[in-house]
mmCIF file of C-alpha atoms in Angstrom:
data_model
loop_
_atom_site.group_PDB
_atom_site.id
_atom_site.type_symbol
_atom_site.label_atom_id
_atom_site.label_comp_id
_atom_site.label_asym_id
_atom_site.label_seq_id
_atom_site.Cartn_x
_atom_site.Cartn_y
_atom_site.Cartn_z
ATOM 1 C CA MET A 1 92.152 232.705 95.861
ATOM 2 C CA THR A 2 88.563 233.142 96.103
ATOM 3 C CA THR A 3 86.406 236.191 97.132
ATOM 4 C CA TYR A 4 83.678 235.355 99.756
ATOM 5 C CA VAL A 5 80.532 237.885 100.675
ATOM 6 C CA LEU A 6 79.001 236.221 103.776
ATOM 7 C CA VAL A 7 75.601 237.484 104.710
ATOM 8 C CA HIS A 8 73.960 236.816 107.741
ATOM 9 C CA GLY A 9 70.329 236.176 108.568
ATOM 10 C CA ALA A 10 67.521 237.778 110.791
ATOM 11 C CA TRP A 11 68.950 238.818 114.254
ATOM 12 C CA GLY A 12 72.397 238.084 113.283
ATOM 13 C CA GLY A 13 75.362 240.132 112.261
ATOM 14 C CA GLY A 14 78.643 239.379 110.386
ATOM 15 C CA TRP A 15 80.189 238.770 113.832
ATOM 16 C CA LYS A 16 78.487 235.145 113.568
ATOM 17 C CA PHE A 17 80.600 234.306 110.474
ATOM 18 C CA ALA A 18 84.073 234.720 112.387
ATOM 19 C CA ARG A 19 84.924 231.199 112.604
ATOM 20 C CA VAL A 20 84.493 230.692 109.341
ATOM 21 C CA ALA A 21 86.151 233.711 107.693
ATOM 22 C CA GLU A 22 89.549 232.899 110.079
ATOM 23 C CA ALA A 23 89.702 229.406 108.815
ATOM 24 C CA LEU A 24 88.885 230.936 105.154
ATOM 25 C CA ARG A 25 91.639 233.546 105.391
ATOM 26 C CA LYS A 26 94.551 231.248 106.864
ATOM 27 C CA ARG A 27 93.655 229.040 103.516
ATOM 28 C CA GLY A 28 94.248 232.198 101.424
ATOM 29 C CA HIS A 29 91.321 233.581 100.656
ATOM 30 C CA SER A 30 89.136 236.783 100.705
ATOM 31 C CA VAL A 31 86.089 237.028 102.927
ATOM 32 C CA PHE A 32 83.741 239.726 103.858
ATOM 33 C CA THR A 33 81.245 239.707 106.259
ATOM 34 C CA PRO A 34 78.805 242.555 106.051
ATOM 35 C CA THR A 35 76.853 243.644 109.024
ATOM 36 C CA LEU A 36 73.495 244.593 108.025
ATOM 37 C CA THR A 37 72.094 248.243 108.851
ATOM 38 C CA GLY A 38 70.414 247.643 111.531
ATOM 39 C CA ALA A 39 72.246 244.624 113.330
ATOM 40 C CA GLY A 40 75.156 243.743 115.059
ATOM 41 C CA GLU A 41 77.640 246.273 115.605
ATOM 42 C CA ARG A 42 75.463 249.011 113.770
ATOM 43 C CA ALA A 43 72.291 248.392 115.801
ATOM 44 C CA HIS A 44 72.066 252.647 116.478
ATOM 45 C CA LEU A 45 71.097 252.207 113.297
ATOM 46 C CA LEU A 46 67.989 250.098 114.060
ATOM 47 C CA SER A 47 65.022 251.704 112.147
ATOM 48 C CA GLY A 48 61.518 250.657 111.636
ATOM 49 C CA ASP A 49 62.074 252.410 107.854
ATOM 50 C CA ILE A 50 64.683 249.172 107.175
ATOM 51 C CA ASN A 51 63.616 246.692 104.677
ATOM 52 C CA LEU A 52 64.642 244.162 102.081
ATOM 53 C CA THR A 53 66.208 247.078 99.689
ATOM 54 C CA THR A 54 67.840 248.645 102.365
ATOM 55 C CA HIS A 55 70.002 245.054 103.093
ATOM 56 C CA VAL A 56 70.196 244.571 99.424
ATOM 57 C CA ALA A 57 71.689 247.899 98.935
ATOM 58 C CA ASP A 58 74.012 247.201 102.402
ATOM 59 C CA VAL A 59 75.991 244.335 100.258
ATOM 60 C CA LEU A 60 75.892 245.597 97.033
ATOM 61 C CA ASN A 61 78.076 248.850 97.966
ATOM 62 C CA VAL A 62 80.499 246.466 100.040
ATOM 63 C CA ILE A 63 80.861 244.619 96.800
ATOM 64 C CA ARG A 64 80.971 248.198 94.734
ATOM 65 C CA TYR A 65 83.130 249.733 97.045
ATOM 66 C CA GLU A 66 85.575 247.144 97.515
ATOM 67 C CA GLY A 67 85.898 245.842 93.814
ATOM 68 C CA LEU A 68 84.840 242.414 94.252
ATOM 69 C CA SER A 69 83.962 240.497 91.068
ATOM 70 C CA ASP A 70 84.137 236.380 90.412
ATOM 71 C CA LEU A 71 82.648 235.985 94.275
ATOM 72 C CA VAL A 72 81.182 233.281 96.152
ATOM 73 C CA LEU A 73 78.142 234.698 97.855
ATOM 74 C CA LEU A 74 76.457 232.874 100.860
ATOM 75 C CA GLY A 75 73.529 233.947 102.816
ATOM 76 C CA HIS A 76 71.962 232.277 106.120
ATOM 77 C CA SER A 77 68.368 232.142 106.523
ATOM 78 C CA TYR A 78 66.620 235.838 105.650
ATOM 79 C CA GLY A 79 70.175 236.323 103.537
ATOM 80 C CA GLY A 80 68.898 234.060 100.754
ATOM 81 C CA MET A 81 66.422 236.661 100.121
ATOM 82 C CA VAL A 82 69.088 239.282 99.838
ATOM 83 C CA ILE A 83 71.382 237.671 97.842
ATOM 84 C CA THR A 84 68.930 236.285 95.223
ATOM 85 C CA ALA A 85 68.554 240.159 94.836
ATOM 86 C CA ILE A 86 72.126 240.746 94.697
ATOM 87 C CA ALA A 87 72.369 237.935 92.334
ATOM 88 C CA ASP A 88 69.765 239.018 90.209
ATOM 89 C CA LYS A 89 71.497 242.628 89.751
ATOM 90 C CA ILE A 90 74.722 241.558 89.317
ATOM 91 C CA PRO A 91 75.134 238.151 88.280
ATOM 92 C CA GLU A 92 78.209 238.804 86.113
ATOM 93 C CA LYS A 93 80.374 239.452 89.312
ATOM 94 C CA ILE A 94 78.839 236.049 91.212
ATOM 95 C CA ALA A 95 81.101 232.597 90.687
ATOM 96 C CA ALA A 96 78.515 230.993 92.702
ATOM 97 C CA LEU A 97 75.284 231.286 95.321
ATOM 98 C CA VAL A 98 75.519 229.183 99.035
ATOM 99 C CA TYR A 99 71.818 228.980 100.631
ATOM 100 C CA LEU A 100 72.525 228.301 104.202
ATOM 101 C CA ASP A 101 69.705 227.168 105.414
ATOM 102 C CA ALA A 102 68.508 230.086 103.697
ATOM 103 C CA PHE A 103 64.525 231.222 102.199
ATOM 104 C CA VAL A 104 65.350 230.691 97.622
ATOM 105 C CA PRO A 105 62.319 233.853 96.777
ATOM 106 C CA GLN A 106 61.048 233.766 93.225
ATOM 107 C CA ASP A 107 59.615 236.841 91.821
ATOM 108 C CA GLY A 108 57.011 238.855 93.866
ATOM 109 C CA GLN A 109 58.038 237.019 97.153
ATOM 110 C CA SER A 110 58.476 237.764 100.229
ATOM 111 C CA LEU A 111 59.692 236.329 103.928
ATOM 112 C CA PHE A 112 56.231 236.114 104.992
ATOM 113 C CA ASP A 113 55.049 234.216 102.051
ATOM 114 C CA LEU A 114 57.554 231.853 101.951
ATOM 115 C CA ASN A 115 58.204 230.748 105.865
ATOM 116 C CA ILE A 116 55.184 228.553 107.879
ATOM 117 C CA PRO A 117 52.776 230.208 108.810
ATOM 118 C CA ALA A 118 52.334 229.233 112.294
ATOM 119 C CA ASN A 119 56.043 231.330 112.365
ATOM 120 C CA THR A 120 54.843 234.298 110.221
ATOM 121 C CA GLN A 121 51.462 234.521 112.569
ATOM 122 C CA MET A 122 54.119 234.622 115.755
ATOM 123 C CA PHE A 123 56.622 237.217 114.496
ATOM 124 C CA LEU A 124 53.498 239.425 113.753
ATOM 125 C CA GLU A 125 52.275 239.244 117.219
ATOM 126 C CA ARG A 126 55.596 239.575 118.295
ATOM 127 C CA ALA A 127 55.987 242.697 116.473
ATOM 128 C CA GLY A 128 52.693 243.801 117.615
ATOM 129 C CA ASN A 129 53.618 243.409 120.660
ATOM 130 C CA ASN A 130 56.892 245.598 120.117
ATOM 131 C CA GLY A 131 55.109 248.595 118.446
ATOM 132 C CA GLY A 132 54.537 247.064 115.210
ATOM 133 C CA LEU A 133 57.793 248.068 113.253
ATOM 134 C CA LEU A 134 60.343 245.280 115.314
ATOM 135 C CA ILE A 135 59.995 241.762 115.671
ATOM 136 C CA PRO A 136 62.238 240.916 118.907
ATOM 137 C CA PRO A 137 64.327 237.954 118.421
ATOM 138 C CA PRO A 138 63.404 234.100 119.357
ATOM 139 C CA PRO A 139 65.293 231.953 121.539
ATOM 140 C CA ALA A 140 68.740 230.596 120.197
ATOM 141 C CA LYS A 141 68.630 227.212 121.306
ATOM 142 C CA ALA A 142 64.970 226.832 122.051
ATOM 143 C CA TYR A 143 63.918 228.250 118.466
ATOM 144 C CA PHE A 144 67.214 227.473 116.073
ATOM 145 C CA GLY A 145 68.648 224.639 118.457
ATOM 146 C CA VAL A 146 72.295 226.659 118.846
ATOM 147 C CA ASN A 147 74.540 224.690 120.565
ATOM 148 C CA ASP A 148 75.364 225.360 124.591
ATOM 149 C CA ASN A 149 78.365 227.063 124.426
ATOM 150 C CA ASP A 150 77.542 229.764 121.944
ATOM 151 C CA ALA A 151 73.364 230.326 122.621
ATOM 152 C CA ALA A 152 73.554 232.592 125.707
ATOM 153 C CA ARG A 153 76.032 234.925 122.944
ATOM 154 C CA VAL A 154 73.939 234.748 120.001
ATOM 155 C CA ASP A 155 71.087 236.041 122.498
ATOM 156 C CA ALA A 156 72.757 238.520 124.175
ATOM 157 C CA LEU A 157 74.108 240.348 120.514
ATOM 158 C CA ALA A 158 70.732 239.406 118.532
ATOM 159 C CA ALA A 159 69.115 242.633 117.942
ATOM 160 C CA PRO A 160 65.131 242.714 116.461
ATOM 161 C CA GLN A 161 64.685 242.666 113.065
ATOM 162 C CA PRO A 162 62.639 245.301 111.448
ATOM 163 C CA ILE A 163 59.175 243.772 110.039
ATOM 164 C CA GLY A 164 59.673 245.451 106.622
ATOM 165 C CA THR A 165 62.591 242.648 105.562
ATOM 166 C CA MET A 166 59.927 240.661 105.713
ATOM 167 C CA ILE A 167 57.354 242.296 104.283
ATOM 168 C CA GLU A 168 59.052 243.341 101.389
ATOM 169 C CA LYS A 169 58.195 241.349 98.285
ATOM 170 C CA VAL A 170 61.526 240.671 95.987
ATOM 171 C CA THR A 171 61.682 242.177 92.130
ATOM 172 C CA LEU A 172 63.499 239.532 90.359
ATOM 173 C CA THR A 173 64.159 239.733 86.627
ATOM 174 C CA GLY A 174 65.223 236.172 86.345
ATOM 175 C CA ALA A 175 68.904 237.493 85.816
ATOM 176 C CA TYR A 176 70.022 235.251 88.928
ATOM 177 C CA ARG A 177 69.600 232.178 87.082
ATOM 178 C CA ALA A 178 72.807 233.198 85.008
ATOM 179 C CA VAL A 179 74.724 232.032 87.861
ATOM 180 C CA LYS A 180 75.510 228.206 87.088
ATOM 181 C CA LYS A 181 76.626 226.922 90.507
ATOM 182 C CA ASN A 182 74.175 226.849 93.272
ATOM 183 C CA ILE A 183 74.893 225.147 96.406
ATOM 184 C CA TYR A 184 72.338 224.609 99.129
ATOM 185 C CA VAL A 185 73.366 223.750 102.746
ATOM 186 C CA HIS A 186 70.807 222.576 105.358
ATOM 187 C CA GLY A 187 70.774 222.158 109.201
ATOM 188 C CA ALA A 188 68.770 219.228 109.536
ATOM 189 C CA VAL A 189 68.432 219.197 113.320
ATOM 190 C CA LEU A 190 65.948 221.670 114.621
ATOM 191 C CA PRO A 191 63.766 221.260 117.603
ATOM 192 C CA ARG A 192 60.718 222.830 115.649
ATOM 193 C CA GLU A 193 59.233 222.161 112.269
ATOM 194 C CA SER A 194 62.032 223.447 109.710
ATOM 195 C CA PRO A 195 60.896 225.998 107.181
ATOM 196 C CA PHE A 196 63.871 225.078 104.942
ATOM 197 C CA LYS A 197 63.745 221.729 104.728
ATOM 198 C CA ARG A 198 61.393 222.108 101.334
ATOM 199 C CA PHE A 199 64.256 224.629 99.923
ATOM 200 C CA HIS A 200 66.508 222.160 100.412
ATOM 201 C CA ASP A 201 64.596 219.035 99.081
ATOM 202 C CA ALA A 202 63.885 220.987 95.751
ATOM 203 C CA ALA A 203 67.437 222.362 95.325
ATOM 204 C CA LYS A 204 68.161 218.564 95.165
ATOM 205 C CA GLN A 205 65.621 217.560 92.769
ATOM 206 C CA ALA A 206 67.465 220.739 90.474
ATOM 207 C CA GLY A 207 70.560 219.377 91.145
ATOM 208 C CA TRP A 208 72.124 221.688 92.920
ATOM 209 C CA GLU A 209 74.630 220.269 95.101
ATOM 210 C CA THR A 210 73.228 219.778 98.528
ATOM 211 C CA HIS A 211 74.370 219.247 102.062
ATOM 212 C CA ALA A 212 72.102 218.438 105.124
ATOM 213 C CA LEU A 213 74.219 218.439 108.430
ATOM 214 C CA PRO A 214 73.449 217.026 111.881
ATOM 215 C CA CYS A 215 73.043 220.411 113.327
ATOM 216 C CA GLY A 216 70.543 223.057 113.908
ATOM 217 C CA HIS A 217 70.008 226.472 112.296
ATOM 218 C CA ASP A 218 73.217 228.851 112.675
ATOM 219 C CA ILE A 219 75.776 226.096 111.104
ATOM 220 C CA MET A 220 78.499 228.671 111.159
ATOM 221 C CA LEU A 221 78.652 228.354 114.826
ATOM 222 C CA ASP A 222 77.393 224.709 115.252
ATOM 223 C CA LEU A 223 79.565 223.019 112.794
ATOM 224 C CA PRO A 224 82.156 226.035 111.487
ATOM 225 C CA ASP A 225 84.960 223.055 110.117
ATOM 226 C CA GLU A 226 82.322 221.340 108.068
ATOM 227 C CA LEU A 227 80.780 224.557 105.973
ATOM 228 C CA THR A 228 84.516 225.852 105.457
ATOM 229 C CA GLU A 229 84.844 222.701 104.102
ATOM 230 C CA ILE A 230 82.094 223.096 101.736
ATOM 231 C CA LEU A 231 83.073 226.894 100.990
ATOM 232 C CA ASP A 232 86.311 225.870 100.199
ATOM 233 C CA ARG A 233 85.252 223.481 97.583
ATOM 234 C CA ALA A 234 82.921 226.366 95.967
ATOM 235 C CA GLY A 235 85.457 228.412 95.216
ATOM 236 C CA ARG A 236 87.343 226.377 92.992
#
């Protein structure tokens, strides 16, 4: 049995992993899908004070209080910032890192540093039109290529993203490099320029296990069976 911790991205929630989590549990695995502060069922805690440090603490506390170790840690999209910071703090507890169409930061970088400049500018403008501290969610289908069956639900459940999560720069010592198994899964079909293709290509060049799947950004919704297989193998 393998333990998985699946970390969602911006405007998301643990609910996005429901299908994959159920499938992994049916295979005998233990799965945790924490919802970050201010998102999903924790949207009542939404605040302009939330930043990357807040979300790193969210997941670290799940790992600590649940007594987890030897785990597969996955981050989707913005969640790549979170899992990298976590791996830098507790590399001894992590057997594998899975970046699911996610940002892969280096020390001193923020999500805004890593994103396509046009995206960063759009997010700043949208936040500016919303009080300056919160970024409203982009439309699921038009922006992320979410499938027709799930797009309306994603739009209905998406909460604004605190801008501090994208502005704060991650501080890394390099300890995360002790995690030897690294996997990158890329959603290769997007209705716009993808900021994630370069991370996939760099991961492939670095010798990571990589996958480019024929779907949009929310791979866990578009191709849950394929993602389950990749994660099942990652735990072996």
